[in-house]
């Protein structure tokens, strides 16, 4: 890109920070606007598969993440009651050799902190909720709810599943509630009466629960569920749930599950929402990425991975292309099919239920994937 564009990224989540960090590596400056006043360490785990780890490696974050994260030797898929193994995916060194990077499990807050450390502090503006944009030949004028404005040549909507930027691009349209909720919690492993598997998905008929360690010391445990619930549609990371409801919903599940749920002191809940794959992700000077472009059910553990891959790809396109519009078109072409495939498989909830070859997903490297320039 010849002229240095003024870039505004809306949202300092996984996708927004990855984009800013990748642009920074190319010497392109961007300002990130985040609605929150500060970053809280929300109680959740997150899995970073080898494709995501390759993205983080290119940002210089692999060693930092390895230090705190847990590297499971295996991912087990088991029947809810008997515990019979349906499919076991070897991880550890085997996966590292096979896919070119490790498969790691970590606290979401640790991943967020790592991404944050790769963006210069002065490029992040907190307490700035993006509201609107006015565009003319000179560029775009963004306004925020605190009454402030800024000018930009490119707005990157990395503002999550309820994206305001997406609304401006496509008009009002609510995400679809799936009629299912997720309960999730992290808590001290010392509360358990027995050790647990390193990473296990317990498959029930109409519900499941995934349980794993999130620290290298194995001292913190995480679980996330998916349960039918036609009523709850609010999507908030901070909504509290009731552990009695969760224990009841998983009554009869294997002893390992009961033990985890018995030990867990408190839980959050969150409505699982989705949107269909999108035809067009950009217009002049405005583009979507991450959950704003392709929110998905969490059943492949790939939402953040896709957002981070998007960020790397968009930064590469902006670095290579002669102008912003070319870059946005290159970016969309590079990302549409892959993210739609992940959205569709995630929605079907079939990933790893039976024998699955994940090479197409985990073998991917967003830094070297050819771009159509
Ligand atoms: C329970 C659960 C488990 C998951 N597990 C995994 C997993 O194991 N692996 C994985 O890869 N993915 C996982 N995901 C998916 C992953 O969390 C999301 O896909 C990912 O966070 C999307 O990143 P994002 O940057 O697009 O959006 P977000 O991370 O949601 O970030 C959006 C940011 O934009 C800000 N924002 C919103 N509106 C505005 C505005 N108007 N102005 C300014 N700022 C704004 C928000 O405050 C937020 O900081 C999971 C999701 C859930 C809910």
PDB file of C-alpha atoms and ligand atoms in Angstrom, residues 10-16 33-36 45-48 108 128-130 158-160 164 182 184 212 222 224 237 270 289-292 298 301-305 307, ligand 1:
ATOM      1  CA  UNK A  10     -13.817  -1.352  16.376  1.00  0.00           C
ATOM      2  CA  UNK A  11     -13.492  -3.895  19.192  1.00  0.00           C
ATOM      3  CA  UNK A  12     -10.468  -5.073  21.180  1.00  0.00           C
ATOM      4  CA  UNK A  13     -11.535  -8.718  21.302  1.00  0.00           C
ATOM      5  CA  UNK A  14      -9.562 -11.582  19.812  1.00  0.00           C
ATOM      6  CA  UNK A  15     -10.034 -10.488  16.188  1.00  0.00           C
ATOM      7  CA  UNK A  16      -9.492  -6.757  16.702  1.00  0.00           C
ATOM      8  CA  UNK A  33     -11.637   1.488  19.874  1.00  0.00           C
ATOM      9  CA  UNK A  34     -13.128  -0.683  22.632  1.00  0.00           C
ATOM     10  CA  UNK A  35     -16.403  -0.003  24.428  1.00  0.00           C
ATOM     11  CA  UNK A  36     -15.271  -1.514  27.744  1.00  0.00           C
ATOM     12  CA  UNK A  45     -11.318 -21.480  28.815  1.00  0.00           C
ATOM     13  CA  UNK A  46     -10.388 -21.414  25.172  1.00  0.00           C
ATOM     14  CA  UNK A  47      -8.760 -23.962  22.891  1.00  0.00           C
ATOM     15  CA  UNK A  48      -6.142 -22.797  20.417  1.00  0.00           C
ATOM     16  CA  UNK A 108      -9.419 -16.870  27.790  1.00  0.00           C
ATOM     17  CA  UNK A 128     -15.134   4.267  23.296  1.00  0.00           C
ATOM     18  CA  UNK A 129     -18.417   2.723  22.121  1.00  0.00           C
ATOM     19  CA  UNK A 130     -18.735   3.111  18.372  1.00  0.00           C
ATOM     20  CA  UNK A 158     -14.260  -6.529  14.892  1.00  0.00           C
ATOM     21  CA  UNK A 159     -17.120  -5.840  17.283  1.00  0.00           C
ATOM     22  CA  UNK A 160     -18.469  -9.326  17.794  1.00  0.00           C
ATOM     23  CA  UNK A 164     -22.865  -2.248  15.110  1.00  0.00           C
ATOM     24  CA  UNK A 182     -24.057 -22.704  27.134  1.00  0.00           C
ATOM     25  CA  UNK A 184     -19.410 -22.261  31.432  1.00  0.00           C
ATOM     26  CA  UNK A 212     -10.494 -29.551  30.222  1.00  0.00           C
ATOM     27  CA  UNK A 222     -13.000 -25.387  32.691  1.00  0.00           C
ATOM     28  CA  UNK A 224     -18.681 -25.563  28.788  1.00  0.00           C
ATOM     29  CA  UNK A 237     -20.533 -13.102  29.033  1.00  0.00           C
ATOM     30  CA  UNK A 270     -24.834 -17.500  27.564  1.00  0.00           C
ATOM     31  CA  UNK A 289     -14.135  -9.792  10.555  1.00  0.00           C
ATOM     32  CA  UNK A 290     -14.436 -12.381  13.321  1.00  0.00           C
ATOM     33  CA  UNK A 291     -17.837 -12.909  14.925  1.00  0.00           C
ATOM     34  CA  UNK A 292     -19.106  -9.707  13.295  1.00  0.00           C
ATOM     35  CA  UNK A 298     -18.715 -23.003  19.643  1.00  0.00           C
ATOM     36  CA  UNK A 301     -13.792 -24.419  19.178  1.00  0.00           C
ATOM     37  CA  UNK A 302     -12.830 -22.305  16.175  1.00  0.00           C
ATOM     38  CA  UNK A 303     -14.572 -18.911  16.581  1.00  0.00           C
ATOM     39  CA  UNK A 304     -11.572 -17.088  18.013  1.00  0.00           C
ATOM     40  CA  UNK A 305      -9.218 -19.048  15.769  1.00  0.00           C
ATOM     41  CA  UNK A 307     -11.173 -14.223  14.055  1.00  0.00           C
TER      42      UNK A 307
HETATM   43  C1  LIG B   1     -18.480 -20.386  25.676  1.00  0.00           C
HETATM   44  C2  LIG B   1     -17.610 -20.140  24.480  1.00  0.00           C
HETATM   45  C3  LIG B   1     -16.538 -20.964  24.241  1.00  0.00           C
HETATM   46  C4  LIG B   1     -15.708 -20.721  23.138  1.00  0.00           C
HETATM   47  N1  LIG B   1     -14.632 -21.528  22.935  1.00  0.00           N
HETATM   48  C5  LIG B   1     -13.794 -21.262  21.910  1.00  0.00           C
HETATM   49  C6  LIG B   1     -12.600 -22.013  21.728  1.00  0.00           C
HETATM   50  O1  LIG B   1     -12.289 -22.926  22.516  1.00  0.00           O
HETATM   51  N2  LIG B   1     -11.781 -21.710  20.676  1.00  0.00           N
HETATM   52  C7  LIG B   1     -12.074 -20.692  19.802  1.00  0.00           C
HETATM   53  O2  LIG B   1     -11.311 -20.455  18.862  1.00  0.00           O
HETATM   54  N3  LIG B   1     -13.211 -19.970  19.950  1.00  0.00           N
HETATM   55  C8  LIG B   1     -14.063 -20.208  20.979  1.00  0.00           C
HETATM   56  N4  LIG B   1     -15.179 -19.443  21.160  1.00  0.00           N
HETATM   57  C9  LIG B   1     -15.511 -18.393  20.182  1.00  0.00           C
HETATM   58  C10 LIG B   1     -14.786 -17.110  20.443  1.00  0.00           C
HETATM   59  O3  LIG B   1     -14.870 -16.725  21.788  1.00  0.00           O
HETATM   60  C11 LIG B   1     -15.338 -16.005  19.550  1.00  0.00           C
HETATM   61  O4  LIG B   1     -15.544 -16.487  18.264  1.00  0.00           O
HETATM   62  C12 LIG B   1     -14.326 -14.854  19.508  1.00  0.00           C
HETATM   63  O5  LIG B   1     -14.259 -14.246  20.768  1.00  0.00           O
HETATM   64  C13 LIG B   1     -14.690 -13.850  18.438  1.00  0.00           C
HETATM   65  O6  LIG B   1     -13.743 -12.810  18.454  1.00  0.00           O
HETATM   66  P1  LIG B   1     -14.159 -11.359  17.947  1.00  0.00           P
HETATM   67  O7  LIG B   1     -12.942 -10.526  18.128  1.00  0.00           O
HETATM   68  O8  LIG B   1     -14.798 -11.450  16.629  1.00  0.00           O
HETATM   69  O9  LIG B   1     -15.303 -10.898  18.943  1.00  0.00           O
HETATM   70  P2  LIG B   1     -15.222 -10.649  20.531  1.00  0.00           P
HETATM   71  O10 LIG B   1     -14.126 -11.461  21.135  1.00  0.00           O
HETATM   72  O11 LIG B   1     -16.625 -10.842  21.017  1.00  0.00           O
HETATM   73  O12 LIG B   1     -14.821  -9.140  20.659  1.00  0.00           O
HETATM   74  C14 LIG B   1     -15.647  -8.082  20.266  1.00  0.00           C
HETATM   75  C15 LIG B   1     -15.184  -6.836  21.010  1.00  0.00           C
HETATM   76  O13 LIG B   1     -15.847  -5.705  20.477  1.00  0.00           O
HETATM   77  C16 LIG B   1     -16.270  -4.881  21.531  1.00  0.00           C
HETATM   78  N5  LIG B   1     -17.406  -4.088  21.030  1.00  0.00           N
HETATM   79  C17 LIG B   1     -18.647  -4.536  20.708  1.00  0.00           C
HETATM   80  N6  LIG B   1     -19.399  -3.531  20.248  1.00  0.00           N
HETATM   81  C18 LIG B   1     -18.625  -2.412  20.284  1.00  0.00           C
HETATM   82  C19 LIG B   1     -18.853  -1.057  19.933  1.00  0.00           C
HETATM   83  N7  LIG B   1     -20.051  -0.626  19.438  1.00  0.00           N
HETATM   84  N8  LIG B   1     -17.850  -0.155  20.093  1.00  0.00           N
HETATM   85  C20 LIG B   1     -16.626  -0.552  20.584  1.00  0.00           C
HETATM   86  N9  LIG B   1     -16.372  -1.833  20.949  1.00  0.00           N
HETATM   87  C21 LIG B   1     -17.360  -2.755  20.787  1.00  0.00           C
HETATM   88  C22 LIG B   1     -16.623  -5.849  22.637  1.00  0.00           C
HETATM   89  O14 LIG B   1     -16.657  -5.233  23.911  1.00  0.00           O
HETATM   90  C23 LIG B   1     -15.495  -6.881  22.497  1.00  0.00           C
HETATM   91  O15 LIG B   1     -14.362  -6.521  23.234  1.00  0.00           O
HETATM   92  C24 LIG B   1     -16.003 -19.654  22.252  1.00  0.00           C
HETATM   93  C25 LIG B   1     -17.092 -18.832  22.505  1.00  0.00           C
HETATM   94  C26 LIG B   1     -17.859 -19.046  23.610  1.00  0.00           C
HETATM   95  C27 LIG B   1     -18.975 -18.095  23.887  1.00  0.00           C
END
